[in-house]
Short mmCIF file of N, CA, C and O in Angstrom, two decimals:
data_model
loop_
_atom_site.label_atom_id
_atom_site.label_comp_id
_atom_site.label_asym_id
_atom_site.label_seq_id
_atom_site.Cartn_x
_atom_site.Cartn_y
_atom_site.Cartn_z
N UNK A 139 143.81 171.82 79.52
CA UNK A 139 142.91 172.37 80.52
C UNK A 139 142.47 171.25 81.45
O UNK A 139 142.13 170.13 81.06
N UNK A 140 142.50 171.64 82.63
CA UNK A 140 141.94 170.44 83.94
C UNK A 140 140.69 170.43 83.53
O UNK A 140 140.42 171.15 82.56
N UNK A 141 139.69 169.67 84.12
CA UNK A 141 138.38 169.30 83.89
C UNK A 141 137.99 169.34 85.40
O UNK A 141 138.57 168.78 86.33
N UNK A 142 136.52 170.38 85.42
CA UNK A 142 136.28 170.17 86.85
C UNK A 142 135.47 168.61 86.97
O UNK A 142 135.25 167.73 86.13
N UNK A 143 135.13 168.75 88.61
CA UNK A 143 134.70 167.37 89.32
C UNK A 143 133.19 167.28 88.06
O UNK A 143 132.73 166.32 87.43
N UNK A 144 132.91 168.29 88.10
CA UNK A 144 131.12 168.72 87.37
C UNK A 144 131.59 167.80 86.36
O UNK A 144 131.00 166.72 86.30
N UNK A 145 132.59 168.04 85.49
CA UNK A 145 132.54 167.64 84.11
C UNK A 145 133.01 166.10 84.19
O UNK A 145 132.47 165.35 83.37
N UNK A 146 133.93 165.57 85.07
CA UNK A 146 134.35 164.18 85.10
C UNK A 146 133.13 163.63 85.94
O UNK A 146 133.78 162.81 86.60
N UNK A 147 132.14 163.51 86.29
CA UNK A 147 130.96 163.32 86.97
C UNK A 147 129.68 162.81 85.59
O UNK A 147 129.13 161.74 85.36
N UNK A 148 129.59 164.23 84.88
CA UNK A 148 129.11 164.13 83.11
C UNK A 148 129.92 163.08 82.53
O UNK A 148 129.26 162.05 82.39
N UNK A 149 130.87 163.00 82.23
CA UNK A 149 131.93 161.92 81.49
C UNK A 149 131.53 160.82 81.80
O UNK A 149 131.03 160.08 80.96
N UNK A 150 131.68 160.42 83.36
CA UNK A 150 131.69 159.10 83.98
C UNK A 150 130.21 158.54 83.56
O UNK A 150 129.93 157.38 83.27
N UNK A 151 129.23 159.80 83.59
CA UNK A 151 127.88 159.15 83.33
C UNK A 151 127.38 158.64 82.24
O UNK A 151 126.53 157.78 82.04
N UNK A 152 128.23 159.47 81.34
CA UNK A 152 128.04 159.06 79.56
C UNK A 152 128.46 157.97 79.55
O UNK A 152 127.65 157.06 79.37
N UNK A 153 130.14 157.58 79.78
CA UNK A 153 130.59 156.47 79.24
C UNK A 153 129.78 155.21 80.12
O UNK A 153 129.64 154.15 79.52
N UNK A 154 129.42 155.29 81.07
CA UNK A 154 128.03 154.18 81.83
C UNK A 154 126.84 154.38 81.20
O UNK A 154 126.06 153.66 81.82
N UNK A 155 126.37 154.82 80.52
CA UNK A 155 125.22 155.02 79.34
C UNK A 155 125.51 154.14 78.25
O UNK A 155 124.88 153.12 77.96
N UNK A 156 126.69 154.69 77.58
CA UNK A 156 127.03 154.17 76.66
C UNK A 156 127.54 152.39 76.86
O UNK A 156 127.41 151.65 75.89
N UNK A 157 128.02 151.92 77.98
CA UNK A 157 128.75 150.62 77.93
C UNK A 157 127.66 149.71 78.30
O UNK A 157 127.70 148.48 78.25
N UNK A 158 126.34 150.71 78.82
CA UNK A 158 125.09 149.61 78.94
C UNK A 158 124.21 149.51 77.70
O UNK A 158 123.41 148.61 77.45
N UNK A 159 124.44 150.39 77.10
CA UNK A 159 123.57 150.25 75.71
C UNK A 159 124.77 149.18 75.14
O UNK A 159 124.29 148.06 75.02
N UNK A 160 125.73 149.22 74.89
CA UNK A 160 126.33 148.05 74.16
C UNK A 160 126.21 146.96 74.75
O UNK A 160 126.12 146.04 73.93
N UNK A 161 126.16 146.52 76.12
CA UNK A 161 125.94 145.55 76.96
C UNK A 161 124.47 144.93 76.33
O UNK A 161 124.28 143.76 75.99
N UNK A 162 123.45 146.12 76.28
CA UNK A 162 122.15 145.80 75.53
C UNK A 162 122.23 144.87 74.25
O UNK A 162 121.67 143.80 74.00
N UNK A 163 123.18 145.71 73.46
CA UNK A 163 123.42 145.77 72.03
C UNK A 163 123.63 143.97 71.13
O UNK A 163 123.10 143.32 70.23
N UNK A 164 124.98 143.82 72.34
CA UNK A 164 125.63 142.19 71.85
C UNK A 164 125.51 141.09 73.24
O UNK A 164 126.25 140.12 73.37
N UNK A 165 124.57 141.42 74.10
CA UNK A 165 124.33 140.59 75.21
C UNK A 165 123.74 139.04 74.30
O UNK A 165 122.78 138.97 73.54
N UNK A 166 124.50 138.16 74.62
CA UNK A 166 123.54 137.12 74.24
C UNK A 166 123.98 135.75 75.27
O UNK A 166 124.73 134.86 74.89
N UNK A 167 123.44 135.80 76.46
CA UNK A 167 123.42 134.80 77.61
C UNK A 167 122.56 133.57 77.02
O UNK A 167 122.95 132.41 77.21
N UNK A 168 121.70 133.76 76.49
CA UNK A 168 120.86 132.42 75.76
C UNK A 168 121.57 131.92 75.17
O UNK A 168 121.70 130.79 75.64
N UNK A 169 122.41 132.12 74.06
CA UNK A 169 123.39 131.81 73.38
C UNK A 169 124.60 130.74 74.30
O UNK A 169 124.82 129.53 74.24
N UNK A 170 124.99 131.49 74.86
CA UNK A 170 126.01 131.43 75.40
C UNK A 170 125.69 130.05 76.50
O UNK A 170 126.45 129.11 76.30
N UNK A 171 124.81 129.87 77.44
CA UNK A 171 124.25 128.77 78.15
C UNK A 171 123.83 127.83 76.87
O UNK A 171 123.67 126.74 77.42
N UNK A 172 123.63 127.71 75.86
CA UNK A 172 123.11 126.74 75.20
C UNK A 172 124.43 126.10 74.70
O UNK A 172 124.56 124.88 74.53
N UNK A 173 125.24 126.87 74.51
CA UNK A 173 126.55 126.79 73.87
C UNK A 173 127.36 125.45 75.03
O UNK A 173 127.74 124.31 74.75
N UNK A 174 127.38 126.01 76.05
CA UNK A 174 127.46 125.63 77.61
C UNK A 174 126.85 124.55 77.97
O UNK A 174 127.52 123.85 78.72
N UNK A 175 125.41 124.02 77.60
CA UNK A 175 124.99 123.06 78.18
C UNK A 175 125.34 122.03 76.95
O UNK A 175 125.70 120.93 77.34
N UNK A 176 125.29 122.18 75.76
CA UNK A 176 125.71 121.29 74.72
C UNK A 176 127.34 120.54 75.59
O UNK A 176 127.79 119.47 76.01
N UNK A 177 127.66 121.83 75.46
CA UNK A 177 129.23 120.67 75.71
C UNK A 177 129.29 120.14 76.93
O UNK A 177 130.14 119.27 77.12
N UNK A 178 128.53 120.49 77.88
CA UNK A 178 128.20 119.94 79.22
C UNK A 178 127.77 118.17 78.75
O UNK A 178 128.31 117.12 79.11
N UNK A 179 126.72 118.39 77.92
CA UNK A 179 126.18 116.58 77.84
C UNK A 179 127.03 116.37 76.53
O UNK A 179 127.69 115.34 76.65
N UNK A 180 127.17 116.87 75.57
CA UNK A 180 128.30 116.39 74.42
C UNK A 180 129.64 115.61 75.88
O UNK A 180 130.47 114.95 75.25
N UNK A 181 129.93 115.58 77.24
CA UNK A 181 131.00 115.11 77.76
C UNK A 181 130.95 114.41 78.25
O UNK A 181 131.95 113.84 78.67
N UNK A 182 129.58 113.96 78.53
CA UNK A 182 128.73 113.08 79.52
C UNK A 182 129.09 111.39 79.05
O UNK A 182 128.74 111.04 77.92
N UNK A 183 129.69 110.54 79.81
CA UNK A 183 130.48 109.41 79.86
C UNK A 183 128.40 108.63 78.99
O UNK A 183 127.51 109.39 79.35
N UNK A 184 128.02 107.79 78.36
CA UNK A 184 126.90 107.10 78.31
C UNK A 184 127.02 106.41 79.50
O UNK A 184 128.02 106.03 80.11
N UNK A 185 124.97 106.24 79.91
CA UNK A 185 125.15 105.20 81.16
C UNK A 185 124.48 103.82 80.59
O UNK A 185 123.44 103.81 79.93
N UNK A 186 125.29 102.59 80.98
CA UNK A 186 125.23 101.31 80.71
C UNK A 186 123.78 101.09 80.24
O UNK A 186 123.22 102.15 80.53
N UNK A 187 123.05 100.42 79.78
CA UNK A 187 122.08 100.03 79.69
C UNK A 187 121.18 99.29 81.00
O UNK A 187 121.70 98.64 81.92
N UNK A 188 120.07 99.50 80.88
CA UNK A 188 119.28 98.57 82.09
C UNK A 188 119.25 97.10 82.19
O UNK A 188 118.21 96.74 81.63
N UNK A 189 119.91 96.05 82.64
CA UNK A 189 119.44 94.99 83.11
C UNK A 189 118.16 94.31 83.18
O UNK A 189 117.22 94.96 83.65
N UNK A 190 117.95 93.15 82.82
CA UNK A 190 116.42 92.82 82.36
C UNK A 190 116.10 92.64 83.33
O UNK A 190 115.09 92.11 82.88
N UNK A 191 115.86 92.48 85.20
CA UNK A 191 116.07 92.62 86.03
C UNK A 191 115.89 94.17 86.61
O UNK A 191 115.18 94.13 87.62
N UNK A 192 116.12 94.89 86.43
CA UNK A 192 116.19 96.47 86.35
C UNK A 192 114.85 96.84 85.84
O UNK A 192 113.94 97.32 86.53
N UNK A 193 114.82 96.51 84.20
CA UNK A 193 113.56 96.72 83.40
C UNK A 193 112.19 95.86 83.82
O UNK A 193 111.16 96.52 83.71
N UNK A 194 112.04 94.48 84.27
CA UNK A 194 111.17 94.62 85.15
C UNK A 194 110.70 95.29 86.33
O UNK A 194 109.55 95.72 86.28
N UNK A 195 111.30 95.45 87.28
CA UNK A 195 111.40 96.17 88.05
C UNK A 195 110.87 97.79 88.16
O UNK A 195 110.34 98.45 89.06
N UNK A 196 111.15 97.98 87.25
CA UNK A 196 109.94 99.59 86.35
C UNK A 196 108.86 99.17 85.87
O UNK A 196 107.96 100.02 85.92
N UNK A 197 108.53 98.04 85.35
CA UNK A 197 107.52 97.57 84.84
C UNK A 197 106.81 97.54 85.43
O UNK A 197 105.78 98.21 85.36
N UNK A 198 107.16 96.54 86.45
CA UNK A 198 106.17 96.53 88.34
C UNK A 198 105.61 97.38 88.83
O UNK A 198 104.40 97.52 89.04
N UNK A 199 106.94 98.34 89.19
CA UNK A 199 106.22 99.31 89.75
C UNK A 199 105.82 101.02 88.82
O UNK A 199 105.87 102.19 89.21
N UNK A 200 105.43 100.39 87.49
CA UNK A 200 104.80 101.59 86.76
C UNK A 200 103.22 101.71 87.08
O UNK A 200 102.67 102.79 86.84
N UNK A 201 102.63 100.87 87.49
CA UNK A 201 101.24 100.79 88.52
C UNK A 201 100.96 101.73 89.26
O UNK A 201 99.95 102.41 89.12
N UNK A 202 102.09 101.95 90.46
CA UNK A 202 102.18 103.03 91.31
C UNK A 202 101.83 104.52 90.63
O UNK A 202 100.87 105.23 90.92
N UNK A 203 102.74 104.76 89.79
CA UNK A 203 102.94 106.07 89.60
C UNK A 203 101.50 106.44 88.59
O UNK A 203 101.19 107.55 88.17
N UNK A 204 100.87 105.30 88.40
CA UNK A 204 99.09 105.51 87.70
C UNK A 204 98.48 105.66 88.37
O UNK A 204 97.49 106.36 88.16
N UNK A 205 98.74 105.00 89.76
CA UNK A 205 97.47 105.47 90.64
C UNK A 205 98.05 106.45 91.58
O UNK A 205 97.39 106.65 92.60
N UNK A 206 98.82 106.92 91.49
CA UNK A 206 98.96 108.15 91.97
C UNK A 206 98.55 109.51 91.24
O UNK A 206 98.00 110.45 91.79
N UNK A 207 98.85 109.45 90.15
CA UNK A 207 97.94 110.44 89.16
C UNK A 207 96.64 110.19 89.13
O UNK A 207 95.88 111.16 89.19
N UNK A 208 96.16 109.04 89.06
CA UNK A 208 94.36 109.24 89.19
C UNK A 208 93.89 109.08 90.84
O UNK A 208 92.74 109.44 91.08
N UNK A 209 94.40 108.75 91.58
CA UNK A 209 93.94 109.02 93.19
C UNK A 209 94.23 110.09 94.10
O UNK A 209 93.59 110.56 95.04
N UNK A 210 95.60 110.43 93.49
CA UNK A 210 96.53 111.21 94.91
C UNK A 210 96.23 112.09 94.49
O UNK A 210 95.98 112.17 93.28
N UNK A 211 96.13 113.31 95.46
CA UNK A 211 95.78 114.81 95.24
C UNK A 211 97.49 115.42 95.90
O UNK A 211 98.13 114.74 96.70
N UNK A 212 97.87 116.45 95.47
CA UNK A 212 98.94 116.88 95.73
C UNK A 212 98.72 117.60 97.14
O UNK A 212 97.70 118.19 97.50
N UNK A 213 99.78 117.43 97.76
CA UNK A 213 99.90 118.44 99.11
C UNK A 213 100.46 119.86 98.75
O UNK A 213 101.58 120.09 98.27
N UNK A 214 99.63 120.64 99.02
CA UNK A 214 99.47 122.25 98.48
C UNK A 214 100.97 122.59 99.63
O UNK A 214 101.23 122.65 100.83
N UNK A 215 101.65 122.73 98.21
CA UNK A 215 102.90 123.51 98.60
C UNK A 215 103.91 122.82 98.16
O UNK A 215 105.05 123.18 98.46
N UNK A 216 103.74 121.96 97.54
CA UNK A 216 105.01 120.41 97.24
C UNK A 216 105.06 120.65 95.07
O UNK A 216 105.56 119.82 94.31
N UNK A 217 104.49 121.78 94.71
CA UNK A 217 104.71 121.87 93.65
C UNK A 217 106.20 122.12 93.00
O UNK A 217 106.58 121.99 91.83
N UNK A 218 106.77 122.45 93.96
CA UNK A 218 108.27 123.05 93.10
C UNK A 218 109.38 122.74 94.44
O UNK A 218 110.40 123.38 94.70
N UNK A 219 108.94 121.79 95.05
CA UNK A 219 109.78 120.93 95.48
C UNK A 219 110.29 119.71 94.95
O UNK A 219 109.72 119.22 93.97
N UNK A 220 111.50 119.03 95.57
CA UNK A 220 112.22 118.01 94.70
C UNK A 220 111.26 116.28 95.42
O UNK A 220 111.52 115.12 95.11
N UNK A 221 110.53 116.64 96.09
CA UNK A 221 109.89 115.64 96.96
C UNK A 221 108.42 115.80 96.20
O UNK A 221 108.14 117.00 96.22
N UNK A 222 107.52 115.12 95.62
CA UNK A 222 105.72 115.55 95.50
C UNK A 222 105.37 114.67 96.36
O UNK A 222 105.95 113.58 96.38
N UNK A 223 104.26 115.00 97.32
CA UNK A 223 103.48 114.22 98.13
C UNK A 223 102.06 114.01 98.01
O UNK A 223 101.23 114.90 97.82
N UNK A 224 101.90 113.15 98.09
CA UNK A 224 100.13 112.94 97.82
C UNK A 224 99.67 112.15 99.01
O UNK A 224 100.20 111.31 99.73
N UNK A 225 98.21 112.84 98.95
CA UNK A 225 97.18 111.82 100.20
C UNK A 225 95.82 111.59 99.12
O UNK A 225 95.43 112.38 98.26
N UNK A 226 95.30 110.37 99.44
CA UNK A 226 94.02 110.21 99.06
C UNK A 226 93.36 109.26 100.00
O UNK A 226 93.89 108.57 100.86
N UNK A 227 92.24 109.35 99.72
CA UNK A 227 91.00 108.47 100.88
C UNK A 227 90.98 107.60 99.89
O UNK A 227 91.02 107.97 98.71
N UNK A 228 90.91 105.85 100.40
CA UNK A 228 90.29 105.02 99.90
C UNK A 228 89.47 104.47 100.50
O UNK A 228 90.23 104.26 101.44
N UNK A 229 88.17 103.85 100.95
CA UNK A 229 87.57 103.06 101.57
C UNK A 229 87.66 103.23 102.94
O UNK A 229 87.50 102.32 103.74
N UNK A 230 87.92 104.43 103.23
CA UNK A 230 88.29 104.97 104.63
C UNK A 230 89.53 104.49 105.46
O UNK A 230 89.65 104.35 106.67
N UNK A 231 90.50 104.26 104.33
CA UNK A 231 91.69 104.38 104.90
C UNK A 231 92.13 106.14 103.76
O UNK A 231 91.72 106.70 102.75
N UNK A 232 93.22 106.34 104.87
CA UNK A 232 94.16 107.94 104.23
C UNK A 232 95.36 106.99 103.98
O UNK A 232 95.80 106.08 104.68
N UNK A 233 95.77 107.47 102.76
CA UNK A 233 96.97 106.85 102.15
C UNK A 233 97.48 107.92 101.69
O UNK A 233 96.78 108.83 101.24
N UNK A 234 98.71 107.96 101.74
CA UNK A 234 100.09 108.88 101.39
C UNK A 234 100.92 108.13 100.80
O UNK A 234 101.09 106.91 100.93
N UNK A 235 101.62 109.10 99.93
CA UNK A 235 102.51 108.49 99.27
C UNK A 235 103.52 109.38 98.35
O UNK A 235 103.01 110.33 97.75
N UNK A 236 104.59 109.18 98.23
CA UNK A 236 105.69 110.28 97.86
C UNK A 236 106.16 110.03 96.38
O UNK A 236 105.64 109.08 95.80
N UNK A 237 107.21 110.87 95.62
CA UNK A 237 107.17 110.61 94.59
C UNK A 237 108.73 111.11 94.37
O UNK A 237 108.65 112.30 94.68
N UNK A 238 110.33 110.82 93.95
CA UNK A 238 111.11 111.34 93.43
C UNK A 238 111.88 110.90 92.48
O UNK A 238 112.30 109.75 92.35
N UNK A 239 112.17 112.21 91.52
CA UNK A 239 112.80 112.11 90.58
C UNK A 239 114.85 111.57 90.93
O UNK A 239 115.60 112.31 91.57
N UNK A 240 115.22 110.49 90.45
CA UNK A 240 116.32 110.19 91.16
C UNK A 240 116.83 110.38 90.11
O UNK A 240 117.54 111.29 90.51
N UNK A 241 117.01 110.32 89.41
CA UNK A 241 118.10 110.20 87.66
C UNK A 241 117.39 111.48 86.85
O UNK A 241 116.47 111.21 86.07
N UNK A 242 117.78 112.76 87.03
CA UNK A 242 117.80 113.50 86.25
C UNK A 242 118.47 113.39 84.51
O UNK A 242 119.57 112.86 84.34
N UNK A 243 117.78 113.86 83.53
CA UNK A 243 118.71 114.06 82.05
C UNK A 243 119.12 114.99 82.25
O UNK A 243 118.53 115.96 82.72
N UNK A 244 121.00 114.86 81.72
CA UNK A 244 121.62 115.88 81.82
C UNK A 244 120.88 117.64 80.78
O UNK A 244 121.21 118.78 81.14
N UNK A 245 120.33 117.47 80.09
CA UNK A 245 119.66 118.35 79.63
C UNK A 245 119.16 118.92 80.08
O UNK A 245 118.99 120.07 79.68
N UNK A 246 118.47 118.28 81.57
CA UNK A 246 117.28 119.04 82.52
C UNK A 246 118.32 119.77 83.40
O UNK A 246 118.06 120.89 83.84
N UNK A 247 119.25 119.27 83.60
CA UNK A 247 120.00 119.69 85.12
C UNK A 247 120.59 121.45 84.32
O UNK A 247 120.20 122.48 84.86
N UNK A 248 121.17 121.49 83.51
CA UNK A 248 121.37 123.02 83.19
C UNK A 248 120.15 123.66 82.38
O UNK A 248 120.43 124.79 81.98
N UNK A 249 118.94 123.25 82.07
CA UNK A 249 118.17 123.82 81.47
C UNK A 249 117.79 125.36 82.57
O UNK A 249 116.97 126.20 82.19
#
């Protein structure tokens, strides 16, 4: 027996019912990205160590990034940008000053 349009219309709708409840059923994207980012940094070449030269050099300027947390006030809107900017008053000078992350962990970059 042919099947009218009515009934292949019903059909088509069931079996799209049904392939999203299984989609529901064994969906596991968390899984699957974790799976993904492991072997992403499990491939990751190591980077050399810092230079004592290098490691001063952070040392120095780890000062900065203190008085930017206790002085600088954030510029409203720079929260979820890759740039943070800050202004603060000192002694009646306005001082600005910027902040970026240059060396991401590979962990962060697919998180």
């Amino acid at each position: 027996a042919r099947l009218s349009k009515k009934d292949k219309i019903a059909i088509n709708d069931s079996v799209r019912v049904l392939l999203g409840e299984i989609e529901k059923e064994f969906s596991q994207p968390d899984m699957i990205d974790e799976r993904r980012k492991k072997d992403f940094i499990n491939g990751l070449p190591n980077a050399p160590k810092l230079t004592s030269d290098e490691e001063g050099m952070l040392v120095r300027l780890g000062h900065l990034k203190i008085e930017l947390e206790e002085k600088g006030r954030r510029v409203q809107g720079t929260l979820k940008e890759e740039v943070d900017r800050f202004v603060w008053n000192e002694g009646g000078k306005i001082w600005a000053a910027y902040g970026v992350t240059v060396d991401k962990a590979a962990e962060s970059l697919l998180a």
